[in-house]
Each structure stands twice: as structure tokens, then as C-alpha cells.
CSV table of C-alpha atoms and ligand atoms in Angstrom, one decimal:
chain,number,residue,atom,x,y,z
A,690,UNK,CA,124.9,176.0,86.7
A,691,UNK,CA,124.3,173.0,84.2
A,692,UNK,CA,121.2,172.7,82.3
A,693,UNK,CA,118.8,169.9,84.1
A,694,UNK,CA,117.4,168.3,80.8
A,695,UNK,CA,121.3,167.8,79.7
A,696,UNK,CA,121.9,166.4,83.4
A,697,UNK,CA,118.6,164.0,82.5
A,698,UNK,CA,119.7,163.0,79.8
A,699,UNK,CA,123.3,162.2,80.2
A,700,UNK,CA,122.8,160.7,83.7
A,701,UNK,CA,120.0,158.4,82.3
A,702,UNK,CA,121.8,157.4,79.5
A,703,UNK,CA,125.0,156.2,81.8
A,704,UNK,CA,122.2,154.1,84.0
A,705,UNK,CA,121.6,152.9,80.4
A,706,UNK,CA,125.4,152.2,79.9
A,707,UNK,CA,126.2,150.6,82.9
A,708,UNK,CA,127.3,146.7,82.1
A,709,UNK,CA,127.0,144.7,85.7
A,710,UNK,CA,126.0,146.4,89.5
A,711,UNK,CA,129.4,147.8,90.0
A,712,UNK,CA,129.1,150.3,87.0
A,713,UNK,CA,125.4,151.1,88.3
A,714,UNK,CA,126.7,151.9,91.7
A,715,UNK,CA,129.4,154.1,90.3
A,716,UNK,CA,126.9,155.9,88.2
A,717,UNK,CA,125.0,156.6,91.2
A,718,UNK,CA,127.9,158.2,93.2
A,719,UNK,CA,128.7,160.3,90.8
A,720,UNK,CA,125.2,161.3,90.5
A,721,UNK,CA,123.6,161.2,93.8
A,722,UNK,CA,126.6,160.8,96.4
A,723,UNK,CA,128.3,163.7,98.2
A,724,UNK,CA,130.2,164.8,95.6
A,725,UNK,CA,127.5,163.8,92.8
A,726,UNK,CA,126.6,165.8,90.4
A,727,UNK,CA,123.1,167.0,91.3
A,728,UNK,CA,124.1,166.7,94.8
A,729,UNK,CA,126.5,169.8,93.5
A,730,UNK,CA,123.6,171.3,91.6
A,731,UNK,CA,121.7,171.3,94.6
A,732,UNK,CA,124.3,173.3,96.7
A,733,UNK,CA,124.7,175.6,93.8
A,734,UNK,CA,120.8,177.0,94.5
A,735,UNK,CA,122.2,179.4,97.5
A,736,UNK,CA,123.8,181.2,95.1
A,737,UNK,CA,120.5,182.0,92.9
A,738,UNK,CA,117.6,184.4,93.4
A,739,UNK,CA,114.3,183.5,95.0
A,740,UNK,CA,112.2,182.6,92.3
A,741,UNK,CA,115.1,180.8,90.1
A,742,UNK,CA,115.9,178.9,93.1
A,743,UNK,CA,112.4,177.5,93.7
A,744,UNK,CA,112.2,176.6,89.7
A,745,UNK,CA,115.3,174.8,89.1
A,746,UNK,CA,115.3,173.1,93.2
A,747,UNK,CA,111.9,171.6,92.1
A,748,UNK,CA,113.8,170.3,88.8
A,749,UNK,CA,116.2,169.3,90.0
A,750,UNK,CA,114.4,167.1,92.9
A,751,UNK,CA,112.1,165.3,90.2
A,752,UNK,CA,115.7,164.8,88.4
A,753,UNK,CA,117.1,162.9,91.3
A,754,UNK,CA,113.7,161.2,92.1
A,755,UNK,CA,114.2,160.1,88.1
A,756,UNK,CA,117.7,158.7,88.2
A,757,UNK,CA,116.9,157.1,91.4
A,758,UNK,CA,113.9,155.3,89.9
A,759,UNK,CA,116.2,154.7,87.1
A,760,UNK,CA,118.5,153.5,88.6
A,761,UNK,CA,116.6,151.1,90.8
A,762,UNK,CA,115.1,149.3,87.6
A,763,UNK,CA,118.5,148.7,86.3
A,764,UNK,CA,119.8,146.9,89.2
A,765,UNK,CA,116.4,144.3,89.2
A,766,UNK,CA,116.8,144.0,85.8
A,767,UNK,CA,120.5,142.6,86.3
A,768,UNK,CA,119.9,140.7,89.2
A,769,UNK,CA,116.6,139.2,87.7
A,770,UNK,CA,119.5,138.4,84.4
A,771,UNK,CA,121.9,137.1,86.8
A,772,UNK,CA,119.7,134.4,88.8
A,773,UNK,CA,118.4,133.6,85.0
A,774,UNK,CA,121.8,132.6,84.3
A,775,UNK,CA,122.6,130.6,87.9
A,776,UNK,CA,119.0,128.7,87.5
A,777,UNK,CA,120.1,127.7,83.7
A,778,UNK,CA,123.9,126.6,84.9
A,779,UNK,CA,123.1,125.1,88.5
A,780,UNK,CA,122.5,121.7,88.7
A,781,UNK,CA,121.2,119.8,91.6
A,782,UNK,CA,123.1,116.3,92.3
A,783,UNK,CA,120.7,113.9,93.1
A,784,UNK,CA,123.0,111.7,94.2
A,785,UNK,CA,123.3,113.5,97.9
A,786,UNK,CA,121.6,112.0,100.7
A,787,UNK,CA,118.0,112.5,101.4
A,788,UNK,CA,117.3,114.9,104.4
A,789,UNK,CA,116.9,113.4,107.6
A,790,UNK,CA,112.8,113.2,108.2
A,791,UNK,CA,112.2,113.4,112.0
A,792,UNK,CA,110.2,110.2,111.6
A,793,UNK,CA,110.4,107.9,109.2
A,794,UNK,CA,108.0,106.2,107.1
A,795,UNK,CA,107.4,103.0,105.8
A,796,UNK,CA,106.6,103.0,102.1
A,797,UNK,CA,102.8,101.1,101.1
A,798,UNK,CA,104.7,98.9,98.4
A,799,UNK,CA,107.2,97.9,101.3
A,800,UNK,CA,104.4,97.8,103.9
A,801,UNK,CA,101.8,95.3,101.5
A,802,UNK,CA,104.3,92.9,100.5
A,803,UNK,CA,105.3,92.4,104.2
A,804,UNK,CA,101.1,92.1,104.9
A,805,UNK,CA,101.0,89.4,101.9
A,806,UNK,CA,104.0,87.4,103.1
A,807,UNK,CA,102.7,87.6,106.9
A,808,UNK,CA,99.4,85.9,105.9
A,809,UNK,CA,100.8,83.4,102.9
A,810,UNK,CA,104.0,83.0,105.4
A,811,UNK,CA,101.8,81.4,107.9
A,812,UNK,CA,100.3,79.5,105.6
A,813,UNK,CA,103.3,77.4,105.6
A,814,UNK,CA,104.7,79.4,102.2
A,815,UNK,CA,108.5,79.9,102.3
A,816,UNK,CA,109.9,83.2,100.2
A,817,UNK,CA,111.8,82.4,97.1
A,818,UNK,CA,113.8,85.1,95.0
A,819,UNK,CA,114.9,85.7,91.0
A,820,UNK,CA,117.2,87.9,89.4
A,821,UNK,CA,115.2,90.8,87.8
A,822,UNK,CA,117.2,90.2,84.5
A,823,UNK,CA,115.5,87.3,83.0
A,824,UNK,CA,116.0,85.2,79.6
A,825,UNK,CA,113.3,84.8,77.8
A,826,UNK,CA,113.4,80.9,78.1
A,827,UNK,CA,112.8,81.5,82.1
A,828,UNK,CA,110.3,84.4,81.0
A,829,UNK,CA,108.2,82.4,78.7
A,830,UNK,CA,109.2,79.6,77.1
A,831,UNK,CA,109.7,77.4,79.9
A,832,UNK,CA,106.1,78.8,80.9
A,833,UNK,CA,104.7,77.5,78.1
A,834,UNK,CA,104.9,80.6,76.0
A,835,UNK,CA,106.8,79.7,73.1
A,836,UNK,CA,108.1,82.1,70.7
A,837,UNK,CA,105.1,82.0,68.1
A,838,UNK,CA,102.7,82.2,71.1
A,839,UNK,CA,99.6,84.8,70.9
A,840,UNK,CA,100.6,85.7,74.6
A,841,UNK,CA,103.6,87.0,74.3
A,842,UNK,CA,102.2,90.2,72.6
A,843,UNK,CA,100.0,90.7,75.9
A,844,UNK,CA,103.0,91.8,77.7
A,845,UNK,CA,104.8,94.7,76.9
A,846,UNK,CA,108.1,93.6,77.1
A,847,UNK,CA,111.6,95.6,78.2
A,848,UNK,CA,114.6,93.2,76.1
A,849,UNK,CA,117.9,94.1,76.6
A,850,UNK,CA,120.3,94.1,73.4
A,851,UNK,CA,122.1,90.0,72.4
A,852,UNK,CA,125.3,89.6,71.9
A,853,UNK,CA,125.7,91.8,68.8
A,854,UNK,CA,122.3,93.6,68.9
A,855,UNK,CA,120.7,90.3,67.5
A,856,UNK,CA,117.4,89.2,68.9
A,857,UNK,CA,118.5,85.7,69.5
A,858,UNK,CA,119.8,85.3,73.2
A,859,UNK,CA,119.0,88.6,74.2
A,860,UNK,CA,117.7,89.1,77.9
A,861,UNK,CA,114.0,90.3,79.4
A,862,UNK,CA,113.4,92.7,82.1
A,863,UNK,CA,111.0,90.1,83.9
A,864,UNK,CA,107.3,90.8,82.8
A,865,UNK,CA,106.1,88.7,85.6
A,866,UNK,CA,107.4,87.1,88.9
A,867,UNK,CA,106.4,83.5,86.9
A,868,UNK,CA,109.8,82.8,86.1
A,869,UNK,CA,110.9,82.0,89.6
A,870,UNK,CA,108.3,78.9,89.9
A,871,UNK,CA,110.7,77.6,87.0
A,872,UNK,CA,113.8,78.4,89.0
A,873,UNK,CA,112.1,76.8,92.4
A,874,UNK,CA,111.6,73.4,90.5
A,875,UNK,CA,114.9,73.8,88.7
A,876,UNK,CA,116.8,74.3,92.2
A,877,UNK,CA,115.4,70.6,93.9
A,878,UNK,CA,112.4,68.1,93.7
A,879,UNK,CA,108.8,68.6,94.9
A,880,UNK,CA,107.2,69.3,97.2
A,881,UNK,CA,107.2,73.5,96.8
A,882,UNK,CA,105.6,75.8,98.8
A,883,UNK,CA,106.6,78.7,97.7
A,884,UNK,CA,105.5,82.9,97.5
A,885,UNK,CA,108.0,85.5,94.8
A,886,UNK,CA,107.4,88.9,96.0
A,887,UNK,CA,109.7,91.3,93.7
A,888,UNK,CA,110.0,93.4,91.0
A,889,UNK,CA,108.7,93.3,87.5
A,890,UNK,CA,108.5,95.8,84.6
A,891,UNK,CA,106.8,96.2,81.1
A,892,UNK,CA,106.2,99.0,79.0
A,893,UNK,CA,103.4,100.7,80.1
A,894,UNK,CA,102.5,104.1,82.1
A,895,UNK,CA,99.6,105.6,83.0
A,896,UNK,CA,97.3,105.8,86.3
A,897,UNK,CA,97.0,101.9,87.2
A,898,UNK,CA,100.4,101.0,85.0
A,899,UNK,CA,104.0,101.9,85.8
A,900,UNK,CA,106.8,100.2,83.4
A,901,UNK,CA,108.2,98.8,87.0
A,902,UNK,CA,106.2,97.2,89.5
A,903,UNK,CA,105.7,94.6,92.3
A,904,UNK,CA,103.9,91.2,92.1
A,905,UNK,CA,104.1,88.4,94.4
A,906,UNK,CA,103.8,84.7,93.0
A,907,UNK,CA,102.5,81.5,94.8
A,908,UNK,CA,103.5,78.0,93.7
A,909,UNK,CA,102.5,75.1,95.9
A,910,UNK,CA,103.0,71.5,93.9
A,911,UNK,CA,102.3,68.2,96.0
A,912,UNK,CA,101.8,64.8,95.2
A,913,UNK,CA,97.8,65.3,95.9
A,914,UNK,CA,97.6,69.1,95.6
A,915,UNK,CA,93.8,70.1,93.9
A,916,UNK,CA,91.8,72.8,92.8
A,917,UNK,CA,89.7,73.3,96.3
A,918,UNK,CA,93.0,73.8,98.2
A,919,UNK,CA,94.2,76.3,95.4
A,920,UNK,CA,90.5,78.1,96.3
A,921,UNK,CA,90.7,77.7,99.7
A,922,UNK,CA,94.3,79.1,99.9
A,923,UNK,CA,93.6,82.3,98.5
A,924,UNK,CA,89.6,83.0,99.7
A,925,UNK,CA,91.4,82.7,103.2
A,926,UNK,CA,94.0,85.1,102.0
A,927,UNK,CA,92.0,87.6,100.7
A,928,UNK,CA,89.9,88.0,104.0
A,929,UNK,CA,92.8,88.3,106.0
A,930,UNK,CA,94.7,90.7,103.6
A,931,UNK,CA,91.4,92.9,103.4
A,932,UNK,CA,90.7,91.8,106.9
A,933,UNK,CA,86.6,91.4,106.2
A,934,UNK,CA,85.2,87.8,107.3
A,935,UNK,CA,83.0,87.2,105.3
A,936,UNK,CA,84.4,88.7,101.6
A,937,UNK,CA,83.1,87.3,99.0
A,938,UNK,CA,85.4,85.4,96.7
A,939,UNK,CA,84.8,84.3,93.0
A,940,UNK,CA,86.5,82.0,90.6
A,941,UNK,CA,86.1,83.3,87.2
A,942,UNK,CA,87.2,81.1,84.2
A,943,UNK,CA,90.4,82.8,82.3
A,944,UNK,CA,93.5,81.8,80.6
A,945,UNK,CA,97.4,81.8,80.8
A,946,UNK,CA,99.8,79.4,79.7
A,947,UNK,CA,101.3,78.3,82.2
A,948,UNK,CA,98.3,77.4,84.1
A,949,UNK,CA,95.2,74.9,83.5
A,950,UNK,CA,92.8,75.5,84.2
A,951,UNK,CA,93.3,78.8,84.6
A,952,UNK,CA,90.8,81.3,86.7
A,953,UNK,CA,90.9,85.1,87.7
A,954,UNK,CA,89.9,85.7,91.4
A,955,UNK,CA,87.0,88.4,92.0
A,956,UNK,CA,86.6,89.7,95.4
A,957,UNK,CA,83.2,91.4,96.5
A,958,UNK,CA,82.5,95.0,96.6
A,959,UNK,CA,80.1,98.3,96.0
A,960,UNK,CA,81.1,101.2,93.6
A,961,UNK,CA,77.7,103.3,94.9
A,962,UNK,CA,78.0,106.9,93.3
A,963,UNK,CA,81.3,105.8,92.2
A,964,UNK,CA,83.1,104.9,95.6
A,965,UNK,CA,84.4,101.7,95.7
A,966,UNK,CA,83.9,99.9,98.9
A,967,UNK,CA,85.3,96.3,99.5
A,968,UNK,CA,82.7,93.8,101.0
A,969,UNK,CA,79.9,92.0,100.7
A,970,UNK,CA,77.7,94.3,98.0
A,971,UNK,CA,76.9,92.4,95.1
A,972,UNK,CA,79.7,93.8,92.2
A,973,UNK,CA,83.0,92.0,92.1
A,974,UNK,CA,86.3,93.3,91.8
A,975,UNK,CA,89.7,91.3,90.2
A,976,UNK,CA,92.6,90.7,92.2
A,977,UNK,CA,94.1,87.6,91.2
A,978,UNK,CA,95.6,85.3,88.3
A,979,UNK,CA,95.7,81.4,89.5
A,980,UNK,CA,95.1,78.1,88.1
A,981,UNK,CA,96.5,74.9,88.2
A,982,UNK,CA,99.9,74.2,87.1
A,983,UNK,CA,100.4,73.0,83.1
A,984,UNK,CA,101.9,69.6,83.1
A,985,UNK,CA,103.9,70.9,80.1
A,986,UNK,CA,105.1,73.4,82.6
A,987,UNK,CA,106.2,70.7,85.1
A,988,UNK,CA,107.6,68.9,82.3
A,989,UNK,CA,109.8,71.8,81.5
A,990,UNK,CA,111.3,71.8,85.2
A,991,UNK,CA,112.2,67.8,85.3
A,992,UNK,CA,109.3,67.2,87.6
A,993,UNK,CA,106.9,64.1,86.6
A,994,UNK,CA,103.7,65.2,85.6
A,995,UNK,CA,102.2,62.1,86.2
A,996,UNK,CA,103.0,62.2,89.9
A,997,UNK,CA,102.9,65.5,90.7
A,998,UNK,CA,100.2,68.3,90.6
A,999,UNK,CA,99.8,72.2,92.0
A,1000,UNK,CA,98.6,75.6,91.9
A,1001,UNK,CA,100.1,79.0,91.4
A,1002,UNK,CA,98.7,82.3,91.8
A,1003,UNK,CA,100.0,86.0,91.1
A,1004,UNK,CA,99.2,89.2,91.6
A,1005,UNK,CA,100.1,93.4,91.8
A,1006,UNK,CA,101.5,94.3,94.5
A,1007,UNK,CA,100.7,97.9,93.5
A,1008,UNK,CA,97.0,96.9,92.8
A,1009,UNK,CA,96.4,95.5,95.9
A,1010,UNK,CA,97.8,98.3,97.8
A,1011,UNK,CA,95.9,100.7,95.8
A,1012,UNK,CA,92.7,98.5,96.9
A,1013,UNK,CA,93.4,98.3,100.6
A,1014,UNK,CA,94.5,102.1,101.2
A,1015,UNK,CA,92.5,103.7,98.8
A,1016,UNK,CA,95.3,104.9,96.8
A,1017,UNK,CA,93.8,106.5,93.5
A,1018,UNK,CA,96.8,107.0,91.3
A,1019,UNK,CA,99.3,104.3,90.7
A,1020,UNK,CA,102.4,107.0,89.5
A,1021,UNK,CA,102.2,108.5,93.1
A,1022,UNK,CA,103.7,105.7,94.5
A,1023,UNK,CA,107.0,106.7,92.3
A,1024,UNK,CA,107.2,110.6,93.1
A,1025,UNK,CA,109.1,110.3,96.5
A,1026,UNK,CA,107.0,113.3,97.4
A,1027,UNK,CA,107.1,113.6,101.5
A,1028,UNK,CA,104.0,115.2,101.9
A,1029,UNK,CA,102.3,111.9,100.1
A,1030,UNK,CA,104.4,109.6,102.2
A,1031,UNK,CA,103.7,111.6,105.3
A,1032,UNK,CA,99.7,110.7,104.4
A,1033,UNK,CA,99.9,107.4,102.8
A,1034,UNK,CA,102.9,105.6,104.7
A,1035,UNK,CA,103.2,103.8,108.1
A,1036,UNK,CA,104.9,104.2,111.2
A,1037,UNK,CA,108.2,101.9,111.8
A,1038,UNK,CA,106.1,100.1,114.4
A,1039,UNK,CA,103.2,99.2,112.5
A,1040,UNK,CA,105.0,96.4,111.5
A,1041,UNK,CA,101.7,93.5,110.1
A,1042,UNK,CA,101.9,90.3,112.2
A,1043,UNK,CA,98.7,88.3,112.5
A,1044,UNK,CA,98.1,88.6,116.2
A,1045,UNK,CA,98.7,92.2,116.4
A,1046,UNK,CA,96.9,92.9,112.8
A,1047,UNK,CA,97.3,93.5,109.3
A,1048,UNK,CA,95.0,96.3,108.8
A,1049,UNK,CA,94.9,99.9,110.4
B,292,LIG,N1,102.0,85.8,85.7
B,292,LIG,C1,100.6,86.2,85.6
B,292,LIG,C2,100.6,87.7,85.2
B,292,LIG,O1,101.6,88.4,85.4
B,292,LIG,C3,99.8,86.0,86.9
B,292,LIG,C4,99.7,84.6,87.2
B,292,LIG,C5,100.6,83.9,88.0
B,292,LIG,C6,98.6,83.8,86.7
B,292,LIG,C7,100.5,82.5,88.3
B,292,LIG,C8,98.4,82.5,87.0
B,292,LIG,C9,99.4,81.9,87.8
B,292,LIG,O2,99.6,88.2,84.8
């Protein structure tokens, strides 16, 4: 018979040995299979007398216990090794088709722009587009932001390299959806009507700011246009967006350039123990740049100053969203997490129309 502690230790040192799983499992046939080696030990106790049978079967059991227990922490450590190695080279292509949900749901960005252009649609406001990739004379000059202006600075700006990596000519990532009330008066002559919803970016993230993001844009320019229909038009808007009658509405003095005057719109609400509630309530809430179109604006676009006068408004598509649904944190809106959607998105057939309702 073989001495157990030599078996121990030259069984455990070829668990020890063994490079991948099939080297393990051939150390632990020759070990513990038919023909193993303490299997053959253990048929070898017959042959022994009573008491050196009970001494060296009871060794030779926690032996085989051992190399089992051995043998078993081996393999976990190679399989742990191995799926450590798959995770570091897999990759996932993000580029395959989504799952099919059983129900689809309509995004909030998707669902509030389609709310705003129901209510400004009916209005009598047609939809205009721009191309996301601005120049900067669209994106500010022509806005009355020249290139030494203060206001430039206020918005973070993406620019895309000029010809050569110089500054001059180089393009904008639209800051605003502004630049399309230029285009509109570029395209034809007055009267426009006119609402941009799209896409606009700056450099900015954090939990009311994401470097892209939606705004929709109003421009309405008549012969006779004025200041009470410019307050008019979006106190009416704001209580059918919000869908409260009697919403307070406030025109705060402000300033942009391409509007004067200029005014930020306030709607009414109540932040008791620090939930905000929109309504009548005595604290106000912004929601909207407007003022009255700069003549040097109009001059810009060709049209006559002299003859012709408007309004334009703007505002955050994400903000307003945020507002209405109680969305605290603008990012989420980004994640493409289901379970969020699931919560915060609508049914296909919620389409907003103004007879069946805006607000759920
Ligand atoms: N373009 C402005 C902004 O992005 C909003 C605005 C639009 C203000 C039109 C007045 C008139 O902040």
C-alpha cells in the first residue's frame, strides 16, 4: 500500500498543476475514477487486518473528501478566470435592433411637442424646419448678435472645425431654434405665422441641462401685429398646454437681442414643503422667452421695418415637459431605460388633439 500523506500530497499538487478543466478532469480520474488511485487504495483495505483497515479506510476517506474539495475549487477558479476573460473581450453591438416591446410607448419629448403644436397649430401657426447644422451668421449675427456681442458667451456653443481648422467660417451646432425665424423671412415676404419645434444643443449637462435638447420657436410678423396679441397668444397657450383656466400668466421685463422689448413669461404656481404645484398660488414659475421682433432683425431678413412688426417666443421643450409630467431629472429623458418609459410615456392612442384633450 502507498503512504496517504504522499498520495495527499502528490494528488494536490497535480489539482495544483492542472492548466484548463480538461487537465482537472483527468486528474480526477486518475484519482477518484474506477481505476483511480485511491479508488485502488480503497480496494486494497480487504487485504489488511482489522484495526489497520479502520486507520488507513478513515484516511483515506478524508483524502478523497480533500482532493474532491480540491478539486472543486480549481474548477470555479477557472471558470470564474474564463468568464473574466469573455466579459473583457465581448462586446455588445449596439447597432442591432431594439427588442420588440409588446406595447409601445410614445416618448414625453415626442408626446409635448405634438401637445405644443396642437394648441399653437390651431392658433393658425404653420410648422417651419432648419437644418441643425447652423452658421453662425443664421445663429447670431443675423439675430443681432454680432461677433463682439456680450451674449454670445451666454450660450455654450458646439462649433464645428472651418475650412482649415480656422475660426472664420466655421459652422454652429444650433444653440437655439432662433435661426429659423431668419430662414422663414429669407424664404418669402410677410406675413409669417410660424412655430420651430426641433433640436438644439450647447455645452452643458447636469439635471435641468443636456448638451442636446428640444425648443419650439414662434414668430408671427404682420402689418399691425402688437404686444397684447404677443400676450394674448401665449397666456391662452399656456392654459391650454397646462390645461388650468385660470393660470396665472406674467410678463416679466428681460433681454435678448433679437427681441425688443424683450420679456420672460412666468406662469403661477405653489412650491409648499417643496412640491411644486402649477396654478393659481401666488409664486411664479418661468417658461418662456418672447418679445417683440428687433427691427434690426427684420432688417437683416429684407423685410421693411417701417411696415412691418411681430412677436417671437421660445421655449424648452424638455422644460416644459418636466413641468407638466413631473419629471424631476432632465438626463432621464436620454437613458432609453424601459422601465422609465414604461412609467413616464404614453400610449400610441393618446395622441393630444384639442377636442379629445391635451392632458391625462
Ligand atoms: N432663443 C431664445 C433662447 O434660446 C428664446 C427666445 C426666442 C427668446 C424668441 C425670445 C424670442 O433662450
Amino acid at each position: 500500500m502507498e503512504s496517504v500523506d504522499k498520495l495527499r500530497e502528490e494528488l494536490l499538487a497535480a489539482v495544483e498543476a492542472a492548466g484548463d478543466l480538461d487537465a482537472l478532469e483527468q486528474v480526477r480520474v486518475a484519482a477518484l475514477g474506477k481505476k483511480g488511485r485511491i479508488t485502488d487504495q480503497m480496494k486494497g483495505l480487504g487485504a489488511l487486518d482489522p484495526d489497520q483497515r479502520r486507520a488507513t479506510g478513515q484516511a483515506l476517506n478524508t483524502l478523497k473528501d480533500a482532493v474532491a474539495e480540491a478539486l472543486d475549487a480549481r474548477k470555479a477558479a477557472m471558470e470564474g478566470a474564463a468568464l473574466d476573460a469573455r466579459l473583457g473581450e465581448e462586446r455588445i453591438d449596439v447597432t442591432l435592433p431594439v427588442r420588440p416591446e409588446e406595447t409601445g410607448r410614445i416618448h414625453p419629448i415626442s408626446q409635448v411637442i405634438e401637445e405644443i403644436v396642437t394648441v399653437l397649430g390651431d392658433m393658425g401657426f404653420g410648422i417651419a424646419e432648419g437644418p441643425d447644422v447652423e452658421d453662425d451668421w443664421h445663429n447670431f449675427t443675423a439675430l443681432n448678435i454680432p461677433a463682439d456681442h456680450p451674449a454670445r458667451q451666454d450660450h455654450d456653443t458646439f462649433y464645428l472645425p472651418g475650412p482649415d481648422g480656422a475660426d472664420a467660417g466655421r459652422l454652429v451646432l444650433r444653440t437655439h431654434t432662433s435661426p429659423v425665424q431668419i430662414r422663414t423671412m429669407q424664404a418669402g415676404p410677410p406675413p409669417y405665422r410660424v412655430i420651430v419645434p426641433g433640436r438644439t444643443y450647447r455645452c452643458d449637462y447636469d439635471a435641468t441641462h443636456s448638451p442636446m435638447f428640444h425648443q419650439v420657436e414662434g414668430l408671427l410678423v404682420d402689418e399691425k401685429t402688437h404686444m397684447g396679441h404677443l400676450k394674448g397668444c401665449l397666456e391662452d397657450f399656456c392654459r391650454a398646454f397646462f390645461g388650468i383656466d385660470d393660470l396665472p400668466v406674467r410678463f416679466r421685463p428681460s433681454y435678448f437681442p433679437f427681441t425688443e422689448p424683450s420679456a420672460e413669461v412666468d406662469i403661477g404656481c405653489t412650491r409648499e414643503g417643496g412640491e411644486l404645484k402649477i396654478g393659481r398660488g401666488g409664486d411664479w414659475l418661468e417658461v418662456l422667452g418672447a418679445g417683440m421682433v428687433n427691427p434690426n432683425v427684420l432688417r437683416n431678413c429684407g423685410v421693411d421695418p417701417e411696415k412691418y412688426q411681430g412677436f417671437a417666443f421660445g421655449m424648452g421643450v424638455e422644460r416644459m415637459a418636466m413641468l407638466k409630467y413631473g419629471v424631476p431629472d432632465l438626463r432621464t429623458f436620454y437613458e432609453s431605460d424601459l422601465r422609465w418609459l414604461r412609467h413616464y410615456g404614453f400610449a400610441s392612442l393618446d395622441m393630444p388633439t384639442l377636442t379629445g384633450g391635451l392632458n391625462r
